[in-house]
Short mmCIF file of C-alpha atoms and ligand atoms in Angstrom, two decimals:
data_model
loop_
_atom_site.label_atom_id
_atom_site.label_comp_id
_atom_site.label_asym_id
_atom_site.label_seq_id
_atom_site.Cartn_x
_atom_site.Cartn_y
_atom_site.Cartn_z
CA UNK A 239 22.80 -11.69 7.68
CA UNK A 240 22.03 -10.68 4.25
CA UNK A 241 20.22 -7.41 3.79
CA UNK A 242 19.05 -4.93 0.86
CA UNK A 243 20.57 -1.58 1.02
CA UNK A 244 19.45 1.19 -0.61
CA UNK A 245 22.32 3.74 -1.47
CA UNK A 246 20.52 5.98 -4.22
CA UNK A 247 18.87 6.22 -7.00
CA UNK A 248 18.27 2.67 -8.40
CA UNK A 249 21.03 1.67 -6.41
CA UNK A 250 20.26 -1.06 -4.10
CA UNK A 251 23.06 -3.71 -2.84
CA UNK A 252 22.81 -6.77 -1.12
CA UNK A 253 25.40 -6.91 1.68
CA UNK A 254 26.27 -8.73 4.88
CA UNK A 255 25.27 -6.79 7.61
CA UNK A 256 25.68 -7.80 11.23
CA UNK A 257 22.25 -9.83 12.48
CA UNK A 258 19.41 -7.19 14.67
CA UNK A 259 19.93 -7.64 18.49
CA UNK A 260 16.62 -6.65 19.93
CA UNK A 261 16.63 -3.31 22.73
CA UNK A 262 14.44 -2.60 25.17
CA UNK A 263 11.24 -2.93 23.81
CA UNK A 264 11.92 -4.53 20.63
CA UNK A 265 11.94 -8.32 18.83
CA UNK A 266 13.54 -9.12 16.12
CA UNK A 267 11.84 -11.53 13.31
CA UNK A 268 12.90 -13.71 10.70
CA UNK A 269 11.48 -12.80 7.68
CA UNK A 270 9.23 -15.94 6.28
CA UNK A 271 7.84 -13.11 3.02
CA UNK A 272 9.10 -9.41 2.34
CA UNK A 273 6.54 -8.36 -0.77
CA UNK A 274 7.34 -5.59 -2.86
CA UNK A 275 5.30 -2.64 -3.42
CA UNK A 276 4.38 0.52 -5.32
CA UNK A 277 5.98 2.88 -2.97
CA UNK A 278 9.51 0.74 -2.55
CA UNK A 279 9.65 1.03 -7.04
CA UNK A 280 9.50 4.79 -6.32
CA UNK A 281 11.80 5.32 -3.69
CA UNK A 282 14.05 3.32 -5.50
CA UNK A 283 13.93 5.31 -8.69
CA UNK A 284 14.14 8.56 -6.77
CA UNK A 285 16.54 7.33 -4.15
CA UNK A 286 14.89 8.22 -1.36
CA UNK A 287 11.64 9.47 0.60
CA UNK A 288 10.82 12.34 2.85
CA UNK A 289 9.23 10.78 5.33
CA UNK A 290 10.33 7.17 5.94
CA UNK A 291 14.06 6.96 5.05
CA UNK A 292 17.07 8.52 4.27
CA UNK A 293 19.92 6.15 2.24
CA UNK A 294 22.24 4.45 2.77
CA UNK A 295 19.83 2.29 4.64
CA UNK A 296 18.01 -1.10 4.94
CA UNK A 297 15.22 -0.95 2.23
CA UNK A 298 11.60 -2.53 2.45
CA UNK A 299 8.30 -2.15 4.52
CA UNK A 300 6.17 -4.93 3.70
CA UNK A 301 6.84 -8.47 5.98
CA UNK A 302 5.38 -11.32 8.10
CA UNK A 303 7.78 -13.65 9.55
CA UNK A 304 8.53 -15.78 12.58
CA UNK A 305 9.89 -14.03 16.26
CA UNK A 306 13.61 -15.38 16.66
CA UNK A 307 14.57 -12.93 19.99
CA UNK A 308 12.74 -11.16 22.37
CA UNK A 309 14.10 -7.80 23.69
CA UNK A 310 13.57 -6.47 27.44
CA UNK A 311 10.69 -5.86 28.88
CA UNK A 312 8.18 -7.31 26.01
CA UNK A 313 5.57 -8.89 27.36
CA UNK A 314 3.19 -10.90 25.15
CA UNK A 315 5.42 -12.40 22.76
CA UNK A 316 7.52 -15.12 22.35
CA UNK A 317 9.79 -16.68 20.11
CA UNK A 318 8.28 -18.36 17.20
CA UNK A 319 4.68 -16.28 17.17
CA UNK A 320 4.20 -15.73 13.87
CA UNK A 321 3.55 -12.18 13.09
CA UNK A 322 3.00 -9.50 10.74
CA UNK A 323 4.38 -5.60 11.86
CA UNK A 324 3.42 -2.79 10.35
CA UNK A 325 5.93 -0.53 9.11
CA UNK A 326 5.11 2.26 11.34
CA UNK A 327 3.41 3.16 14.98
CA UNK A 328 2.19 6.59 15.76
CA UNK A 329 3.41 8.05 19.11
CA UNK A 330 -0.50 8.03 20.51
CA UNK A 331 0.59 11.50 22.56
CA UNK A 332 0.76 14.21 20.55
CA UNK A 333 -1.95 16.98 18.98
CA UNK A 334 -2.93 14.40 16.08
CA UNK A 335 -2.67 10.96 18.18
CA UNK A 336 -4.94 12.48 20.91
CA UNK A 337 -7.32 13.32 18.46
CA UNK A 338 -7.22 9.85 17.40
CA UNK A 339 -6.07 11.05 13.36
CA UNK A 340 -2.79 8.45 14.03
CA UNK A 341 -1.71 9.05 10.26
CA UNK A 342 -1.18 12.73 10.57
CA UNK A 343 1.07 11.98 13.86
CA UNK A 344 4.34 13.79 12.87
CA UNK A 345 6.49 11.05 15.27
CA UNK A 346 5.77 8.47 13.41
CA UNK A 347 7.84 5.53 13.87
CA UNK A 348 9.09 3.93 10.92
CA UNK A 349 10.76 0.99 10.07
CA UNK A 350 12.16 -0.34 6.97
CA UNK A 351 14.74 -3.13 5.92
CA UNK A 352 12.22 -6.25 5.37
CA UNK A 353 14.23 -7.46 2.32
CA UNK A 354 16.53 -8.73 5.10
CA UNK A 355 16.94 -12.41 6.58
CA UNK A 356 15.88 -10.99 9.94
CA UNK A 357 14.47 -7.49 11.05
CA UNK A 358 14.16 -5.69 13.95
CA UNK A 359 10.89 -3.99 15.30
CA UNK A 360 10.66 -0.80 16.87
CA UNK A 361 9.24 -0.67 20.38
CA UNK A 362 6.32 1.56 19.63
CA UNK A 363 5.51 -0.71 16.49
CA UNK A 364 5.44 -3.55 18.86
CA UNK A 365 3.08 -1.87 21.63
CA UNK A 366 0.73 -0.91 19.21
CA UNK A 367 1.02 -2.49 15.14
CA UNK A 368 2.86 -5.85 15.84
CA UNK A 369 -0.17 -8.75 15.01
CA UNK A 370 -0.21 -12.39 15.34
CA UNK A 371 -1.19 -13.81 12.29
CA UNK A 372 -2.99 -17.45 12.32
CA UNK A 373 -0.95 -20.72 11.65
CA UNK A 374 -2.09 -21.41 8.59
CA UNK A 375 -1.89 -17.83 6.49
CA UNK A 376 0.77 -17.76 4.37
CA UNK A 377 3.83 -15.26 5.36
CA UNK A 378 2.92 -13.28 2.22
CA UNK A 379 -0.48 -13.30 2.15
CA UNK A 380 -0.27 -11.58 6.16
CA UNK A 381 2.88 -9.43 4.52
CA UNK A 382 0.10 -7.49 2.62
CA UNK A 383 -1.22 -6.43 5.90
CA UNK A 384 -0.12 -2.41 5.29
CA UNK A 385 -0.62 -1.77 1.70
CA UNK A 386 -4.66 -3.61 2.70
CA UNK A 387 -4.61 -1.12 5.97
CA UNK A 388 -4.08 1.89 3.79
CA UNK A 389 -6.60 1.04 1.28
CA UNK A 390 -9.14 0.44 4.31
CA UNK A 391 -8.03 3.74 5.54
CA UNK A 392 -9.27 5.27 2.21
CA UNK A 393 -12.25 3.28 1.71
CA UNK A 394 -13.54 4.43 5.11
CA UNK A 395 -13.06 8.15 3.70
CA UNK A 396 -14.64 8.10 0.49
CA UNK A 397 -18.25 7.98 1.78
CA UNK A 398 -19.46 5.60 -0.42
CA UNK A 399 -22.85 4.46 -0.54
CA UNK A 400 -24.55 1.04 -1.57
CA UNK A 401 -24.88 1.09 -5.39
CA UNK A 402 -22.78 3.87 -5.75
CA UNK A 403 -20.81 3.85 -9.04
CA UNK A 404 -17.38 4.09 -8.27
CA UNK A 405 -14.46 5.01 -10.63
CA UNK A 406 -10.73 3.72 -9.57
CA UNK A 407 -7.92 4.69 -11.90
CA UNK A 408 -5.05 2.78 -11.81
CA UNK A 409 -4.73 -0.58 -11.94
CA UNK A 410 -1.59 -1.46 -9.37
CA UNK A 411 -1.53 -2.88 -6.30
CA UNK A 412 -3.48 -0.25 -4.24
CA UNK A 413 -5.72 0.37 -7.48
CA UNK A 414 -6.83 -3.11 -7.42
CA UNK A 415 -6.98 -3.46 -3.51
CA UNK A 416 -9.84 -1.23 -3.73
CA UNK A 417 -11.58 -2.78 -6.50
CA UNK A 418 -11.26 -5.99 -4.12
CA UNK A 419 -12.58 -4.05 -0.48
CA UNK A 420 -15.31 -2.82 -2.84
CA UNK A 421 -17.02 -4.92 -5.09
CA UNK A 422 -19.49 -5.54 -2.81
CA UNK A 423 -20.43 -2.49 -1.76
CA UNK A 424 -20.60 -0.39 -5.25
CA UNK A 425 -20.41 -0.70 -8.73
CA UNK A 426 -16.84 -0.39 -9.79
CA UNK A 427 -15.00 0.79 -13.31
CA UNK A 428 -11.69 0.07 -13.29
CA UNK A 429 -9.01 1.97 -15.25
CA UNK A 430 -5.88 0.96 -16.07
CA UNK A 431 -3.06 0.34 -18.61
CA UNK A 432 -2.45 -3.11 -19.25
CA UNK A 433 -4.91 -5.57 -19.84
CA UNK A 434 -3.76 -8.58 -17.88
CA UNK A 435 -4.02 -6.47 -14.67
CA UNK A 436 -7.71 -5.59 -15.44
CA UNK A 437 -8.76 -9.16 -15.68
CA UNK A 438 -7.17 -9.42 -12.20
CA UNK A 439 -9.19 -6.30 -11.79
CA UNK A 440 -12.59 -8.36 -13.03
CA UNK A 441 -11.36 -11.17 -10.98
CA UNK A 442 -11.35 -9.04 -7.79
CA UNK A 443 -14.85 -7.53 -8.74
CA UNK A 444 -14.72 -5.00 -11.04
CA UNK A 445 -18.21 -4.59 -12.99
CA UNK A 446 -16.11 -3.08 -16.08
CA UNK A 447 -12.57 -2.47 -17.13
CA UNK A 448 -10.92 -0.16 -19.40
CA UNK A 449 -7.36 0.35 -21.41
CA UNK A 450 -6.71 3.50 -21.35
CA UNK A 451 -4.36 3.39 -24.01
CA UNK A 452 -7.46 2.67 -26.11
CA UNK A 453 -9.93 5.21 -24.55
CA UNK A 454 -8.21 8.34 -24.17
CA UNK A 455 -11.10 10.86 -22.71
CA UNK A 456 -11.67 8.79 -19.41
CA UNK A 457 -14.14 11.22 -18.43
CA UNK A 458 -16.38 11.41 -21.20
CA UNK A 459 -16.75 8.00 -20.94
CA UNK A 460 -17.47 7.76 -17.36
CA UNK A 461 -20.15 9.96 -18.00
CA UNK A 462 -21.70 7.87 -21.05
CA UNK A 463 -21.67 5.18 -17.96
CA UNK A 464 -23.35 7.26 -15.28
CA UNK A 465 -26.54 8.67 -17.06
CA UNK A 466 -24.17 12.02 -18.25
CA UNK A 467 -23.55 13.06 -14.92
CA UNK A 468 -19.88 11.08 -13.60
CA UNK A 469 -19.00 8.81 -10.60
CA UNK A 470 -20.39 9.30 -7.52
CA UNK A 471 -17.06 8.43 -6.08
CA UNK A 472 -13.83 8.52 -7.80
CA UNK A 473 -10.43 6.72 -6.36
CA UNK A 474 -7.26 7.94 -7.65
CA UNK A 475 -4.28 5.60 -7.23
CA UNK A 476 -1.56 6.45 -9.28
CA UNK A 477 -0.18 9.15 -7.98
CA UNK A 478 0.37 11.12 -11.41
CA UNK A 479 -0.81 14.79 -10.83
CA UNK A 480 -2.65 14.57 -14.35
CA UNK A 481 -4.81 11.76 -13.13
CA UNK A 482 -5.66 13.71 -10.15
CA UNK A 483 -6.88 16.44 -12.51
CA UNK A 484 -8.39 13.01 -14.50
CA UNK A 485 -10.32 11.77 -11.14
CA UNK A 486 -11.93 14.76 -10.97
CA UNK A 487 -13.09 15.78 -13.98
CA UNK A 488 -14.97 12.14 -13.76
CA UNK A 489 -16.73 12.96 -10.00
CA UNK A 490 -20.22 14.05 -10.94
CA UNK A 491 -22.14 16.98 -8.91
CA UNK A 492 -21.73 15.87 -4.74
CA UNK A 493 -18.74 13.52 -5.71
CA UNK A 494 -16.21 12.90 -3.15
CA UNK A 495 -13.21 12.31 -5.03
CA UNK A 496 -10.30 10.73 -3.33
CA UNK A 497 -6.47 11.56 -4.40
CA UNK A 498 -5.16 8.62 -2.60
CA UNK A 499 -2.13 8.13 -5.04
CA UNK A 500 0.68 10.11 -3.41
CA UNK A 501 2.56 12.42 -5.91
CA UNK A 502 6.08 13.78 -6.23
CA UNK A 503 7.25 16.36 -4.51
CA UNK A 504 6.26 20.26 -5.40
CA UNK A 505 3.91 19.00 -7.98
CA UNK A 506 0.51 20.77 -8.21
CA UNK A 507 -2.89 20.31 -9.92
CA UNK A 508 -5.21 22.96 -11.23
CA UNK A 509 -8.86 22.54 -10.17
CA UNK A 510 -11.79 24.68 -12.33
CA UNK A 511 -13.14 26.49 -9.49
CA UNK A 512 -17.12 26.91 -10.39
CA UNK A 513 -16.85 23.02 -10.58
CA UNK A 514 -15.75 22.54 -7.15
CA UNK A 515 -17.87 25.17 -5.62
CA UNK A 516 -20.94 24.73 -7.80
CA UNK A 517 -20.68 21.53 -8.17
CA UNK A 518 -19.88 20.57 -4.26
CA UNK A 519 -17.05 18.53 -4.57
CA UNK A 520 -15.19 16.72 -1.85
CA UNK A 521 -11.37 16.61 -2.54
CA UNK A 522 -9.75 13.91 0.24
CA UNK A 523 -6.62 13.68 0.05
CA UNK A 524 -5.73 9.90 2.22
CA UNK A 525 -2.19 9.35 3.50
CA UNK A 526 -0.86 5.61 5.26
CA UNK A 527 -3.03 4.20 8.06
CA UNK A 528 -4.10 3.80 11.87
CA UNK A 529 -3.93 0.47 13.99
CA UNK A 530 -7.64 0.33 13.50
CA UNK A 531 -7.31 -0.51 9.96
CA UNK A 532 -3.77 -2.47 10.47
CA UNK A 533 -6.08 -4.97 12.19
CA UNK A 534 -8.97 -5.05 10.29
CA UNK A 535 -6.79 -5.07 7.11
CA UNK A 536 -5.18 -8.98 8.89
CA UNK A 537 -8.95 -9.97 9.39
CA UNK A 538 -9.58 -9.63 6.24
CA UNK A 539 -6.41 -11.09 4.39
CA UNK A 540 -7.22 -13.86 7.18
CA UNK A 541 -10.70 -14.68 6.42
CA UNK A 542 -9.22 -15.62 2.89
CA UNK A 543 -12.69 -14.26 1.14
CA UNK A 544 -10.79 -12.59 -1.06
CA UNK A 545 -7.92 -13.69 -3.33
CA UNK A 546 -5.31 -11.53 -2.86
CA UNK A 547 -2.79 -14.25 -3.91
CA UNK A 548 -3.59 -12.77 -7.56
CA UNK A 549 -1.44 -10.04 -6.42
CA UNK A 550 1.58 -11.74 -6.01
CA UNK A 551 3.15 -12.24 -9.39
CA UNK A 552 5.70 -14.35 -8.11
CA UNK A 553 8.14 -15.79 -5.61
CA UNK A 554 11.83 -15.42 -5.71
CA UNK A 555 14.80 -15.36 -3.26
CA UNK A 556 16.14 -12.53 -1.62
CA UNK A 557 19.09 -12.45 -4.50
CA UNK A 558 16.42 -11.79 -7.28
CA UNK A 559 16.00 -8.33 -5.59
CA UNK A 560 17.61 -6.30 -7.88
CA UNK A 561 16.05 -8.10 -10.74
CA UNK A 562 12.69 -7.66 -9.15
CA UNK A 563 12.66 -4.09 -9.38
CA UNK A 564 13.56 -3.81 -12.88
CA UNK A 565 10.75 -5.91 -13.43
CA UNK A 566 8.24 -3.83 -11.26
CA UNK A 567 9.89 -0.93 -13.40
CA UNK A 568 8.88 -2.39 -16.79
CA UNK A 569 5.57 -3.24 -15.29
CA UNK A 570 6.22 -7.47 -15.70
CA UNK A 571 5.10 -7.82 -12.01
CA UNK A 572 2.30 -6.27 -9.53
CA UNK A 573 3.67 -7.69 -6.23
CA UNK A 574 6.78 -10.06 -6.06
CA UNK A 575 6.76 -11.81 -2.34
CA UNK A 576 11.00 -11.95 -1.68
CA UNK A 577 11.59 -15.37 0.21
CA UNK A 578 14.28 -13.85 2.17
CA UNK A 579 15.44 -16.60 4.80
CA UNK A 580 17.39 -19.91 3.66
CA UNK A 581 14.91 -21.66 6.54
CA UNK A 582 11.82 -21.14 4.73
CA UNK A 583 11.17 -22.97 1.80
CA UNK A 584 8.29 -21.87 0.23
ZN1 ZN B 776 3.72 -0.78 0.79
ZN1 ZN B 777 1.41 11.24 17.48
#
């Protein structure tokens, strides 16, 4: 089959590889949509990640697609179910996992190498994060299934209340997947940098939006907006440690801020301690997701009330790939769904 590679920095091939044979445990699946996403840019710029992959090795986490074979001892499947996998499973026995906190499990399963005619799943992804989607969603609508679970995952820690004024900075992917789970529930100002992203952003439900490449003191401005005092919640999503030092000079007294954008490694932020203590600050920090919110994130893409298709910039084939991440790189794109089997024409 045809399958991304990542080698190193920015250096990702597309090579014949021999086609997944399923274990004990496992299926493999045809790919129908592989999307691209925030975290694949920046693994691909740095050439690697701690936690999910090492190179040379098949790149990609995002992907629904059709079962083609059927390992040992599954039970429940078949081929052609059409299914979305997450790109992980915790291992639901140690410290973490019996406490139920499945994104702090240090066995996490991982799996990567959706930009890939077909790809194999992990046993423990199919036993617990391996969903049937419904015949009529889209392959890339359901791909969206983990970057939406994550999100969830940090909505449901970010206490927010109804009416609450919510800041989000960053207007990417992630940064507009929470503008999009909450809209209903708060008032949200989105930040951002580029202006045809924050009308997505107003699309999706943002009450406001804001270049801030023409307001430069985000802060000061939040509090103009919020009666002088700041955001009673503030999202971070861009992983920059001076927009985590950003989010929470915007929180106002009681604020739970949440530092959801991961940043790179050995970077730290300073934090003015009389406004953390005095002013009784919550600093979350929110990492991946649970099967909880891996299936509530499907029901929602599924219920098609809201339109993530505005997230998908475009579709191109599996060749493009390389192409595609220069243009996530220059910012041209938010997602790009990667048709990556001849079979489907989408
Ligand atoms: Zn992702
Ligand atoms: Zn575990």
């Amino acid at each position: 089959m045809l399958a991304a590679l990542l080698y190193g920095q920015e250096d990702l091939r597309l090579e014949q590889v021999a086609d997944p044979t399923p274990a004990v445990g496992e299926v493999v699946i045809q790919v129908g949509a592989a999307t691209t996403c925030g975290t694949d840019l920046k693994v691909w710029r740095r050439g690697g990640h701690a936690k999910m992959l090492k190179p040379p090795t098949l790149f990609g986490h995002e992907a629904a697609g059709q079962i083609v074979a059927v390992g040992a001892g599954v039970t429940g499947w078949q081929v052609g179910d059409r299914v979305v996998a997450n790109n992980s499973a915790p291992c639901m026995e140690c410290f973490f996992c019996q406490r139920q906190e499945y994104s702090l499990c240090p066995n996490l399963t991982w799996n990567n190498g959706t930009f890939a005619e077909y790809l194999k799943i992990p046993a423990p992804i199919v036993q617990h994060n391996l969903l049937r989607i419904p015949d009529e969603l889209p392959f890339e609508l359901a791909a969206m299934t983990e970057p939406l679970a994550c999100v969830l995952h940090g909505v449901a820690r970010s206490h927010i209340k109804p009416q609450d004024k919510v800041v989000i900075l960053g207007d990417g992917a992630i940064g507009l997947m929470f503008v999009a789970a909450l809209a209903d529930a708060a008032e949200v100002l989105l930040w951002g940098g580029n202006d045809q992203r924050l009308d997505i952003g107003e699309k999706l439900g943002a009450a406001k939006s804001f270049n801030y490449h023409q307001i430069a003191d985000i802060p000061s401005v939040v509090k103009e907006l919020t009666q002088g005092w700041g955001a009673d919640v503030v999202i971070e999503a861009t992983g920059v440690p001076s927009v985590w030092e950003t989010a929470i000079a915007c929180a106002r007294p009681g604020a739970t801020v949440n530092l959801f954008g991961g940043c790179p490694r050995d970077t730290t932020i300073t934090v003015n301690t009389e406004q953390l203590h005095y002013s009784e600050l919550t600093l979350k920090g929110v990492f991946h997701n649970t099967p909880e919110y891996v299936r509530s994130a499907l029901a929602l893409i599924a219920s098609r009330k809201i339109p993530f298709e505005l997230l998908i910039s475009e579709q191109r084939p599996l060749k493009d790939l390389e192409q595609v991440f220069h243009d996530m790189k220059a910012r041209k794109v938010i997602k790009v769904a990667m048709n990556c089997s001849k079979d489907f024409s989408l």
